[in-house]
Amino acid sequence: MAVIALNVLAQVARYKVDMLMPYILAIASILLANLFVAFFHKKKDYFAFGISGVALLGSISVFLLPQIGQFYLENIIEGLYFGMFLMAIVPVIIKIKPFTFFISAKDYPQVIVNSNNFLKLNNLMSVIWAFLFALGIIFTAIPYANDEALQTIIATLVPIAFLIMVGIPLNKYLPGYLMQNAAGERIVFSSLAEAGEAMPYGLSKELSKGLDTVVQFEMTGEEAGITHLNIKDQKCEYKQEAHPNPDTVIKADSGIWLDVMNNKLSGDKAFLNKMFEVEGDATILLIFHDLFTPKNLQDIARYEPRKMAYDYKSFRPGQVKNIVVFDGGPRSKKFSKTTFMADNFVAGAKSAGATVDYIKLSDHKIRHCSGCYTCWTKTPGECIYNDDMTELRKKYRQADLVIFASPLYVFSVTGILKDFMDRLLPVMKPYILLDEKGHTKHPDRFPEKGEQGFVVFSAAGFPEVEHNFDGLQGMFRLWDSHSEHMHLMGEFFMTAAEIAVQPVYANRLKLIAEACFNGGKDVVEKGVIDKKDMQAVSFPGVTRTRFQQEADNFWETLDGKAGYLKEVPTLNT
Ligand SMILES: Cc1cc2nc3c(=O)[nH]c(=O)nc-3n(C[C@H](O)[C@H](O)[C@H](O)COP(=O)(O)O)c2cc1C
C-alpha cells in the first residue's frame, strides 16, 4: 500500500519532490513501523521485508541523498521488483529458509518439509523467482511509448502480465517437476505412518506410467493396522483403511517393514527369508523401491532389448505339420526353464494342428561319437553303435520342424545335446558342397523331406543375451548356414532364468509362456515366427544391480540347505 501511495504521489506531483516531503515522511514512518512489528514478531514475511526495506531506504534517501531519492521516486515500480528480487535471493545467499519454503510447506507433510531435499528445491525455486523479478525490473524500465501516460500504463502492465503468465504456471508445475527430477536424497522415516503420508509425494511419474494397482499393508507389532496405497494415473493415494479389492497384500511386522522402507533391510532378502508375506500380484515388489526413490538414486542400469537382426527362414503357411523336440536338459519339467519354453511352444503348435514328438534325450541311451567315420566309409549312413540314436536319427530326418532345446551350459549346449548332435553325422555324406555364399557343406544323405526347419530354445542364468549366448547361438547359426536343407526359423533365449521362478516374476513367466505359445502357433499357421516373441523372452525385466542383488540373495538363501531341487519353487506347467 505504501509503495502504491508513493507511486501515486510521485505521479501526481510530477516528481516535484519538495511538495511531497511531508507525505513521504509519513509513509516512511509507516514502513519503518511495519518493519519493526514484523521483526519483533519474528514474522517470516520476506515479502514485507523486501518491499518495505527498499521503499524505506528510497524514502529516507529523498531527505538524506536527494539525487538518489529523486531517482527512486522516478522508478518506484522498478524498486518494488527490486525489493521482491532481494526477498527471493537474499535468504538463499545468507543460507536461511527461502520465501517459497513457507508457502509450499503448507502443501506437504512435515517429514518432507523437514528433509534437506525440500530446502534444496525451495532454494532453487527462489532463485528462479529472483530471476523473474529481475526481469520485472527490466520489463518496467523498457521504453514502450513516447506518451508518458501510455508509457506508465504499459510499463506497469507488461511485467505484471509476464509474472502472472509465467509465474503462476511455474509455481504450479515446477515444484512437482523438481521433486521428480532434481537431485534428491532418501528420506529416513521414523514411523510407517510418516512414510505412508510422504509416499504420494515421492511417486515417480515415469515409473508409474500405466500402473493401476492397490497395495495393501497389513501390519502387526508396534504400528499394527491396515493401510493401502492406490496407484493410478501416475498419482498415489494413501489411506489408513482396508481396501475391498487390493491387488497385492503385504503382511509384515511393522518394524521389519519400516526397515525395508528405510532401505536398512533389503526387501529381496527379507522376502526370500520369509520375513514378510505377499498375497496376490507380487510383481509390484520388483519396482516398489524405485517407484518411491528420487530419480537420481533410482537404479537406472537397465538392459536393452535383444537385437534381432538375424534373417530367419520362413516357410509356407501350413508347411510345418510334424515337429520333433530334442530336449537336452538334465532337469525335469518341474524345474527346467528351457523345457518350460519348449512346452509352451509345443502347446501353441498343437493348438494349430501340428503333431509333436517330445523327446527328453536324458531318458535315452546315446553314446559319444567315436570319430571313426565308419558311417561315412564302411557302412554309409549307419553308425557303429546300435543305441537309441538309430531311432532318434529317423525322427530327426522325418520332422518338418526340429526343436533343439538345451539349457546354457558353459556358454554352449549341454553335453547331452552335443552328443546327440555329434551322432547326427550319418545323416550327411562326406562330400563337399560350396554354396553361393561361400559356405562349405556336406550334402544330406536322406534328402527325402526337402526343406526342414529348426528352432532353438535355451535358458541361462545370466541376464544378458550378447556375449553369454554367443557360443550357443553361433553354433546353431553355423548349423543353419552349413546345412544343405536345415534352416533356422527361430531362437528363444531366456535370460536371468534361475531367479524367474520367484513369485515376483509371475508376470514375466506368463509373458514368456505366451510368447513361446505364439511362436509355436505361428510357425504352423503362418510358417514364420514373430521376432517380437523371441525378443520378449530375452528381456530380463530387471536392472543390472537388481539382478546382482537378487541372484546373490537367491543363492544365499540356498547356501548350506538341502538343495536346489528341494528348496526352489517349481514351475507350474
Ligand atoms: C554346468 C553349468 C554351466 C552353466 N553355464 C552357464 C553359462 O555359461 N551362462 C549362464 O548364463 N548360465 C549358465 N548356467 C546356468 C544355467 O544356464 C541356468 O541354471 C538355467 O536356468 C538352466 O536351464 P534349465 O532351467 O532349463 O535347466 C550353467 C549351469 C550349469 C549347471
XYZ file of C-alpha atoms and ligand atoms in Angstrom:
604
model
C 0.000 0.000 0.000
C 2.791 2.355 0.955
C 4.557 1.727 -2.340
C 1.360 2.372 -4.280
C 0.839 5.588 -2.305
C 4.414 6.647 -3.061
C 3.895 5.897 -6.697
C 0.688 7.912 -6.865
C 2.355 10.812 -5.093
C 5.240 10.757 -7.493
C 2.883 10.746 -10.464
C 0.595 13.468 -9.127
C 3.422 15.826 -8.208
C 5.221 15.080 -11.465
C 8.290 14.325 -9.446
C 8.439 17.668 -7.678
C 9.932 16.210 -4.579
C 9.644 19.295 -2.374
C 5.869 19.094 -2.395
C 5.949 15.508 -1.315
C 8.208 15.755 1.691
C 5.579 15.586 4.468
C 3.752 12.709 2.792
C 6.929 10.783 2.146
C 7.912 11.268 5.739
C 4.557 9.857 6.845
C 4.854 6.857 4.531
C 8.468 6.212 5.604
C 7.309 6.191 9.232
C 4.596 3.654 8.382
C 7.148 1.479 6.565
C 9.541 1.656 9.476
C 6.792 0.759 11.930
C 5.771 -2.139 9.705
C 9.347 -3.436 9.605
C 9.688 -3.145 13.386
C 6.454 -5.002 14.005
C 7.406 -7.747 11.552
C 10.878 -8.022 13.070
C 9.766 -8.162 16.702
C 7.003 -10.655 15.980
C 9.606 -12.793 14.199
C 7.330 -12.881 11.181
C 8.837 -14.794 8.279
C 7.188 -12.348 5.895
C 10.071 -11.806 3.486
C 7.676 -10.093 1.158
C 7.144 -7.285 3.672
C 10.862 -7.113 4.479
C 11.943 -6.873 0.854
C 9.395 -4.365 -0.364
C 9.243 -2.243 2.789
C 13.026 -2.280 3.104
C 13.623 -0.893 -0.361
C 10.748 1.607 -0.055
C 12.036 2.799 3.309
C 15.595 3.255 2.053
C 14.229 5.024 -1.024
C 12.068 7.401 1.027
C 14.830 8.147 3.529
C 17.213 8.920 0.705
C 14.738 11.578 -0.516
C 15.801 13.532 2.597
C 19.390 12.465 3.019
C 20.616 11.803 -0.537
C 18.247 13.860 -2.739
C 19.722 12.652 -6.038
C 19.157 9.000 -5.161
C 15.779 9.912 -3.666
C 14.752 11.556 -6.921
C 15.941 8.526 -8.843
C 13.951 6.250 -6.535
C 10.760 8.254 -6.897
C 11.116 8.186 -10.646
C 11.499 4.416 -10.565
C 9.244 3.248 -7.782
C 7.878 0.244 -9.668
C 11.393 -0.945 -10.514
C 12.121 -0.501 -6.817
C 9.160 -2.708 -5.995
C 10.528 -5.511 -8.173
C 13.980 -4.928 -6.780
C 12.536 -5.455 -3.312
C 10.991 -8.707 -4.437
C 14.257 -9.713 -6.071
C 16.050 -9.160 -2.762
C 13.356 -11.055 -0.895
C 13.946 -14.074 -3.182
C 17.726 -14.014 -3.412
C 18.965 -12.819 -0.012
C 17.762 -15.840 2.052
C 19.450 -18.186 -0.426
C 22.719 -16.228 -0.148
C 22.707 -15.962 3.625
C 21.502 -19.590 3.856
C 18.213 -19.184 5.645
C 14.919 -20.715 4.527
C 13.765 -19.017 1.303
C 10.355 -17.373 0.902
C 8.894 -20.233 -1.174
C 9.664 -22.626 1.685
C 6.948 -21.145 3.903
C 4.447 -21.050 1.079
C 4.964 -24.628 -0.111
C 5.387 -26.105 3.397
C 1.610 -25.859 3.802
C 1.097 -28.397 1.000
C 3.464 -31.123 2.217
C 3.634 -33.442 5.237
C 6.111 -32.473 7.930
C 8.550 -35.297 7.157
C 9.051 -33.931 3.642
C 9.231 -30.316 4.814
C 11.974 -31.321 7.254
C 14.057 -33.003 4.580
C 17.146 -31.410 3.090
C 15.708 -32.055 -0.302
C 12.746 -29.808 0.358
C 15.043 -26.948 1.354
C 17.216 -27.502 -1.723
C 14.244 -27.477 -4.073
C 12.871 -24.314 -2.471
C 16.247 -22.620 -2.792
C 16.144 -23.450 -6.473
C 12.582 -22.165 -6.775
C 13.566 -18.917 -5.044
C 16.499 -18.352 -7.382
C 14.134 -18.805 -10.308
C 11.704 -16.313 -8.773
C 14.575 -13.872 -8.208
C 15.335 -14.161 -11.906
C 11.697 -13.467 -12.793
C 11.625 -10.406 -10.530
C 14.853 -9.171 -12.126
C 13.104 -9.493 -15.480
C 10.250 -7.488 -13.929
C 12.723 -4.618 -13.372
C 13.868 -4.783 -16.980
C 10.332 -5.001 -18.386
C 9.334 -1.943 -16.357
C 12.358 0.075 -17.498
C 11.965 -0.637 -21.236
C 10.695 2.449 -23.154
C 7.438 1.353 -24.832
C 5.867 4.673 -25.946
C 6.643 8.387 -26.293
C 3.491 9.377 -24.496
C 4.271 9.455 -20.800
C 0.879 8.246 -19.602
C 0.853 5.407 -22.109
C 4.421 4.503 -21.162
C 3.431 4.337 -17.475
C 0.453 2.113 -18.210
C 2.368 -0.306 -20.477
C 5.415 -0.402 -18.225
C 3.165 -1.282 -15.299
C 1.086 -3.885 -17.092
C 3.810 -5.779 -19.018
C 5.741 -7.115 -16.009
C 2.512 -7.923 -14.160
C 1.224 -9.856 -17.187
C 4.590 -11.562 -17.516
C 4.704 -12.580 -13.857
C 1.138 -13.892 -13.985
C 1.628 -15.804 -17.230
C 4.991 -17.305 -16.357
C 4.993 -17.240 -12.569
C 1.641 -18.898 -11.897
C 2.134 -21.992 -14.088
C 5.713 -22.205 -12.851
C 4.536 -22.179 -9.273
C 2.011 -24.881 -10.060
C 4.138 -27.303 -12.047
C 7.750 -26.584 -11.164
C 7.746 -27.981 -7.594
C 6.317 -31.290 -8.849
C 8.816 -31.378 -11.703
C 11.730 -30.576 -9.406
C 10.572 -33.160 -6.859
C 10.736 -35.751 -9.641
C 13.864 -34.667 -11.428
C 16.165 -32.581 -9.268
C 18.861 -34.262 -7.252
C 17.300 -35.886 -4.237
C 18.144 -37.977 -1.263
C 16.304 -40.679 0.601
C 14.129 -39.535 3.474
C 14.514 -41.575 6.635
C 11.126 -42.262 8.185
C 10.611 -42.622 11.903
C 7.293 -44.430 11.504
C 5.249 -46.187 8.848
C 2.533 -43.561 9.228
C 5.073 -40.906 8.326
C 6.246 -42.975 5.343
C 2.660 -43.525 4.184
C 1.902 -39.816 4.242
C 5.075 -38.985 2.340
C 4.773 -41.674 -0.353
C 2.177 -39.949 -2.554
C 4.628 -37.047 -2.934
C 7.537 -39.292 -3.826
C 5.860 -41.351 -6.554
C 7.940 -41.455 -9.724
C 5.789 -40.180 -12.569
C 7.911 -42.001 -15.098
C 7.922 -45.430 -13.457
C 4.256 -45.281 -12.502
C 3.149 -44.681 -16.090
C 0.347 -47.135 -16.891
C 0.298 -48.545 -13.366
C -3.127 -49.145 -11.846
C -2.815 -51.082 -8.648
C -3.724 -51.184 -4.974
C -1.117 -52.307 -2.478
C -2.419 -53.085 0.975
C -0.252 -53.264 4.087
C -1.437 -55.459 6.915
C 0.947 -54.738 9.749
C 1.400 -56.373 13.110
C 3.561 -55.210 16.044
C 4.150 -51.644 17.143
C 2.257 -49.985 14.297
C -0.361 -52.684 13.816
C -3.118 -51.788 11.372
C -4.252 -51.875 7.775
C -3.409 -49.173 5.258
C -3.255 -49.081 1.497
C -1.743 -47.216 -1.419
C -3.799 -46.709 -4.530
C -1.528 -46.023 -7.508
C -3.321 -44.871 -10.633
C -2.888 -42.236 -13.374
C 0.663 -41.503 -12.130
C -0.766 -40.477 -8.774
C -0.732 -42.200 -5.446
C -3.235 -42.057 -2.633
C -2.521 -43.242 0.901
C -5.412 -44.326 3.110
C -5.441 -45.636 6.632
C -8.092 -48.252 5.988
C -8.549 -51.586 4.236
C -9.304 -51.649 0.515
C -12.112 -54.003 -0.581
C -10.134 -55.369 -3.508
C -6.354 -54.940 -3.220
C -4.085 -56.326 -5.957
C -1.244 -57.010 -3.556
C -1.318 -57.581 0.185
C 1.888 -57.271 2.183
C 1.772 -58.814 5.633
C 4.641 -57.946 7.915
C 5.776 -56.824 11.304
C 5.692 -53.028 11.145
C 9.281 -52.737 12.415
C 10.578 -55.001 9.657
C 8.610 -53.170 7.004
C 9.893 -49.823 8.275
C 13.446 -51.141 7.882
C 12.623 -52.209 4.329
C 11.133 -48.784 3.615
C 14.207 -47.067 5.005
C 16.454 -49.340 2.956
C 18.059 -50.669 6.126
C 16.941 -54.158 5.185
C 16.950 -55.454 1.621
C 13.367 -56.150 0.532
C 14.559 -59.095 -1.603
C 16.422 -60.639 1.260
C 13.564 -60.155 3.699
C 11.170 -61.690 1.177
C 13.348 -64.710 0.434
C 13.887 -65.224 4.154
C 10.102 -65.126 4.618
C 10.279 -62.072 6.895
C 7.117 -60.811 5.234
C 4.394 -62.389 3.175
C 2.896 -61.285 -0.082
C -0.505 -62.266 -1.376
C -1.774 -61.546 -4.871
C 0.391 -59.909 -7.530
C 3.925 -59.766 -6.188
C 5.273 -58.127 -9.365
C 4.909 -54.683 -7.789
C 7.745 -55.589 -5.414
C 10.140 -55.534 -8.370
C 9.674 -51.813 -8.851
C 8.364 -50.779 -5.444
C 11.700 -49.483 -4.258
C 12.432 -47.423 -7.372
C 8.842 -46.239 -7.574
C 9.347 -44.059 -4.495
C 13.026 -43.240 -4.894
C 14.282 -39.847 -6.151
C 15.252 -40.128 -9.799
C 18.972 -39.640 -9.264
C 19.028 -42.560 -6.833
C 16.929 -44.917 -8.947
C 18.595 -47.988 -10.333
C 18.894 -46.951 -13.956
C 21.212 -49.726 -15.137
C 18.552 -51.332 -17.296
C 19.127 -53.901 -20.029
C 18.485 -53.042 -23.637
C 16.051 -55.242 -25.564
C 17.785 -58.033 -27.500
C 18.905 -57.088 -31.036
C 17.007 -59.160 -33.558
C 18.991 -58.694 -36.774
C 19.158 -62.328 -37.987
C 17.437 -63.372 -41.197
C 15.341 -66.311 -40.001
C 13.811 -68.691 -42.521
C 10.084 -68.571 -43.305
C 8.025 -71.496 -44.599
C 4.700 -71.606 -46.377
C 1.671 -71.387 -44.058
C 0.760 -74.924 -43.050
C 4.091 -76.391 -44.232
C 5.081 -77.378 -40.679
C 2.906 -80.351 -39.785
C 5.028 -82.585 -37.638
C 7.507 -81.469 -35.039
C 10.107 -83.302 -33.018
C 11.607 -81.789 -29.858
C 15.048 -82.910 -28.699
C 15.344 -81.637 -25.144
C 18.946 -81.908 -23.987
C 18.481 -80.613 -20.444
C 19.133 -82.839 -17.450
C 16.395 -81.334 -15.281
C 12.802 -82.448 -15.072
C 9.832 -80.481 -16.397
C 9.229 -79.144 -12.900
C 12.497 -77.212 -12.826
C 13.740 -76.698 -16.385
C 13.038 -73.266 -17.786
C 14.205 -74.496 -21.179
C 11.538 -77.190 -21.078
C 9.026 -74.592 -19.861
C 9.602 -72.589 -23.054
C 9.643 -75.605 -25.380
C 6.468 -76.964 -23.741
C 4.591 -73.729 -24.341
C 5.816 -73.598 -27.929
C 4.588 -77.183 -28.411
C 1.187 -76.264 -26.926
C 0.907 -73.438 -29.471
C 1.918 -75.708 -32.356
C -0.575 -78.357 -31.257
C -3.335 -75.766 -30.986
C -2.697 -75.024 -34.662
C -2.944 -78.726 -35.569
C 0.678 -79.948 -35.607
C 1.696 -83.353 -34.235
C 4.575 -83.254 -31.793
C 7.006 -85.868 -30.551
C 8.748 -84.640 -27.377
C 11.977 -86.455 -26.666
C 13.870 -85.972 -23.445
C 17.361 -87.019 -24.508
C 18.477 -87.807 -20.962
C 15.982 -90.716 -20.977
C 17.807 -92.269 -23.919
C 20.962 -94.207 -24.369
C 23.287 -92.129 -26.556
C 26.981 -92.939 -26.703
C 29.671 -90.412 -27.607
C 30.716 -90.293 -31.257
C 33.939 -92.286 -31.628
C 35.156 -90.270 -34.647
C 35.761 -93.456 -36.664
C 33.869 -92.192 -39.766
C 32.552 -95.728 -40.322
C 29.154 -94.030 -41.016
C 30.842 -92.283 -43.952
C 33.001 -95.165 -45.169
C 32.357 -98.857 -44.485
C 28.618 -98.629 -43.606
C 27.388 -95.329 -45.182
C 24.569 -93.807 -43.091
C 24.959 -96.354 -40.274
C 26.802 -95.828 -37.018
C 28.889 -98.493 -35.363
C 26.716 -98.112 -32.223
C 23.241 -99.503 -32.362
C 21.842 -97.482 -29.440
C 18.782 -95.181 -29.243
C 20.317 -92.866 -31.819
C 19.291 -95.203 -34.643
C 15.635 -94.407 -33.890
C 16.250 -90.752 -32.968
C 18.078 -90.074 -36.250
C 14.998 -91.282 -38.126
C 12.809 -88.907 -36.145
C 15.249 -86.103 -36.934
C 15.101 -86.867 -40.656
C 11.320 -87.133 -40.801
C 10.272 -83.945 -38.986
C 9.183 -80.783 -40.771
C 10.480 -78.850 -37.784
C 13.179 -79.891 -35.317
C 13.401 -78.244 -31.909
C 16.774 -78.162 -30.179
C 16.289 -77.361 -26.507
C 19.213 -77.009 -24.144
C 19.969 -75.001 -21.037
C 23.045 -72.831 -21.481
C 25.943 -74.763 -20.029
C 29.357 -73.090 -20.177
C 28.135 -70.740 -22.918
C 27.052 -73.649 -25.079
C 24.665 -76.607 -25.202
C 24.710 -79.401 -22.626
C 26.920 -82.424 -23.192
C 23.728 -84.454 -23.667
C 22.598 -82.382 -26.647
C 26.122 -82.138 -28.015
C 26.468 -85.934 -28.001
C 23.163 -86.178 -29.825
C 24.244 -83.630 -32.438
C 27.640 -85.285 -32.944
C 25.851 -88.560 -33.575
C 23.848 -86.963 -36.417
C 26.920 -87.363 -38.653
C 25.464 -90.377 -40.526
C 22.658 -88.190 -41.963
C 25.276 -86.356 -44.007
C 27.556 -87.507 -46.784
C 31.265 -86.741 -46.578
C 31.401 -84.896 -49.911
C 31.678 -81.142 -50.197
C 29.182 -78.615 -51.468
C 30.167 -74.984 -51.975
C 27.177 -72.663 -51.842
C 26.903 -69.253 -53.454
C 27.593 -67.537 -50.113
C 30.927 -69.320 -49.809
C 29.825 -71.785 -47.134
C 31.227 -75.302 -47.197
C 28.603 -78.014 -46.602
C 28.132 -81.741 -46.550
C 25.216 -82.918 -48.696
C 22.231 -84.582 -46.993
C 22.266 -88.351 -47.285
C 18.473 -88.599 -46.964
C 17.013 -85.541 -48.712
C 13.526 -87.116 -48.863
C 11.988 -84.337 -46.734
C 13.330 -81.495 -48.818
C 13.469 -78.322 -46.680
C 13.387 -78.694 -42.909
C 13.244 -76.017 -40.249
C 14.688 -75.869 -36.766
C 14.092 -73.707 -33.703
C 16.370 -73.322 -30.681
C 15.398 -72.948 -27.015
C 17.846 -72.149 -24.260
C 17.578 -70.796 -20.717
C 20.528 -69.182 -18.952
C 21.352 -67.922 -15.505
C 22.952 -64.642 -16.604
C 20.696 -61.780 -17.665
C 22.312 -60.813 -20.982
C 21.992 -62.356 -24.441
C 25.014 -60.721 -26.064
C 28.252 -62.499 -25.103
C 26.532 -65.055 -22.901
C 24.644 -66.789 -25.723
C 27.248 -66.053 -28.427
C 28.688 -69.577 -28.341
C 25.416 -71.477 -28.409
C 23.845 -69.075 -30.877
C 26.944 -69.180 -33.089
C 26.888 -72.970 -33.217
C 23.236 -73.129 -34.272
C 23.675 -70.357 -36.807
C 26.546 -72.350 -38.302
C 24.263 -75.398 -38.303
C 21.936 -73.185 -40.351
C 24.490 -71.809 -42.818
C 26.420 -75.096 -43.238
C 23.410 -77.409 -43.672
C 22.042 -78.254 -47.056
C 18.327 -78.348 -46.141
C 18.065 -77.487 -42.444
C 17.052 -73.843 -41.832
C 16.942 -71.789 -38.651
C 13.434 -70.420 -38.060
C 13.792 -69.007 -34.569
C 15.799 -68.730 -31.346
C 14.249 -68.355 -27.897
C 16.834 -67.382 -25.299
C 15.546 -66.898 -21.784
C 17.820 -64.742 -19.658
C 18.040 -64.498 -15.851
C 16.111 -67.748 -15.818
C 17.170 -69.038 -12.437
C 15.597 -66.248 -10.405
C 12.490 -66.161 -12.599
C 10.650 -68.782 -10.561
C 10.132 -66.392 -7.673
C 6.585 -65.097 -7.278
C 7.681 -61.547 -8.160
C 8.340 -62.780 -11.688
C 4.937 -64.382 -12.153
C 4.134 -61.856 -14.870
C 7.416 -62.414 -16.659
C 6.854 -66.174 -16.764
C 3.363 -65.553 -18.087
C 4.736 -63.322 -20.842
C 7.361 -65.907 -21.742
C 4.746 -68.671 -21.864
C 2.570 -66.522 -24.144
C 5.465 -65.589 -26.447
C 6.514 -69.232 -26.827
C 2.920 -70.327 -27.372
C 2.525 -67.681 -30.093
C 5.780 -68.840 -31.689
C 4.534 -72.435 -31.899
C 1.148 -71.423 -33.237
C 2.605 -69.021 -35.803
C 5.233 -71.411 -37.119
C 2.464 -73.846 -38.026
C -0.208 -71.404 -39.169
C 1.956 -68.740 -40.836
C 5.268 -70.532 -41.368
C 7.100 -67.722 -39.595
C 7.885 -66.734 -36.010
C 7.433 -63.127 -34.920
C 10.752 -61.651 -33.779
C 8.904 -59.759 -31.045
C 8.050 -63.054 -29.382
C 11.697 -64.158 -29.387
C 12.713 -60.750 -28.068
C 10.148 -60.783 -25.253
C 11.595 -63.991 -23.840
C 15.066 -62.494 -23.578
C 14.143 -59.325 -21.703
C 15.266 -59.919 -18.130
C 12.865 -57.343 -16.673
C 15.424 -56.366 -14.076
C 18.239 -53.843 -13.808
C 21.889 -54.928 -13.635
C 22.323 -54.051 -9.976
C 18.998 -55.576 -9.006
C 19.889 -58.743 -10.835
C 23.099 -58.940 -8.862
C 21.279 -58.408 -5.561
C 18.512 -60.844 -6.373
C 20.799 -63.569 -7.667
C 23.081 -63.213 -4.639
C 20.144 -63.314 -2.266
C 18.648 -66.278 -4.114
C 21.810 -68.348 -3.802
C 22.467 -67.150 -0.265
C 19.103 -68.459 0.882
C 20.042 -71.868 -0.576
C 23.548 -71.890 0.843
C 24.015 -74.936 3.054
C 20.426 -76.081 2.513
C 19.162 -79.463 1.372
C 19.480 -78.469 -2.260
C 18.039 -76.660 -5.228
C 15.583 -79.359 -6.247
C 14.005 -79.271 -2.796
C 14.064 -75.566 -1.941
C 13.285 -73.753 -5.176
C 9.662 -73.193 -6.244
C 8.662 -75.471 -9.098
C 7.342 -74.300 -12.454
C 3.629 -74.828 -12.904
C 3.194 -76.056 -16.434
C 27.230 -76.767 -15.657
C 26.503 -75.490 -15.791
C 27.005 -74.494 -16.608
C 26.335 -73.290 -16.751
N 26.844 -72.319 -17.561
C 26.172 -71.149 -17.716
C 26.660 -70.139 -18.583
O 27.671 -70.288 -19.251
N 25.958 -68.984 -18.677
C 24.802 -68.785 -17.979
O 24.201 -67.721 -18.094
N 24.303 -69.730 -17.179
C 24.966 -70.906 -17.032
N 24.448 -71.871 -16.209
C 23.143 -71.658 -15.560
C 22.015 -72.313 -16.322
O 22.009 -71.926 -17.655
C 20.682 -71.978 -15.652
O 20.657 -72.627 -14.403
C 19.469 -72.348 -16.469
O 18.316 -71.962 -15.794
C 19.374 -73.822 -16.691
O 18.289 -74.089 -17.534
P 17.155 -75.115 -17.108
O 16.339 -74.397 -16.073
O 16.396 -75.349 -18.353
O 17.803 -76.319 -16.558
C 25.114 -73.103 -16.058
C 24.609 -74.123 -15.237
C 25.281 -75.292 -15.108
C 24.689 -76.365 -14.219
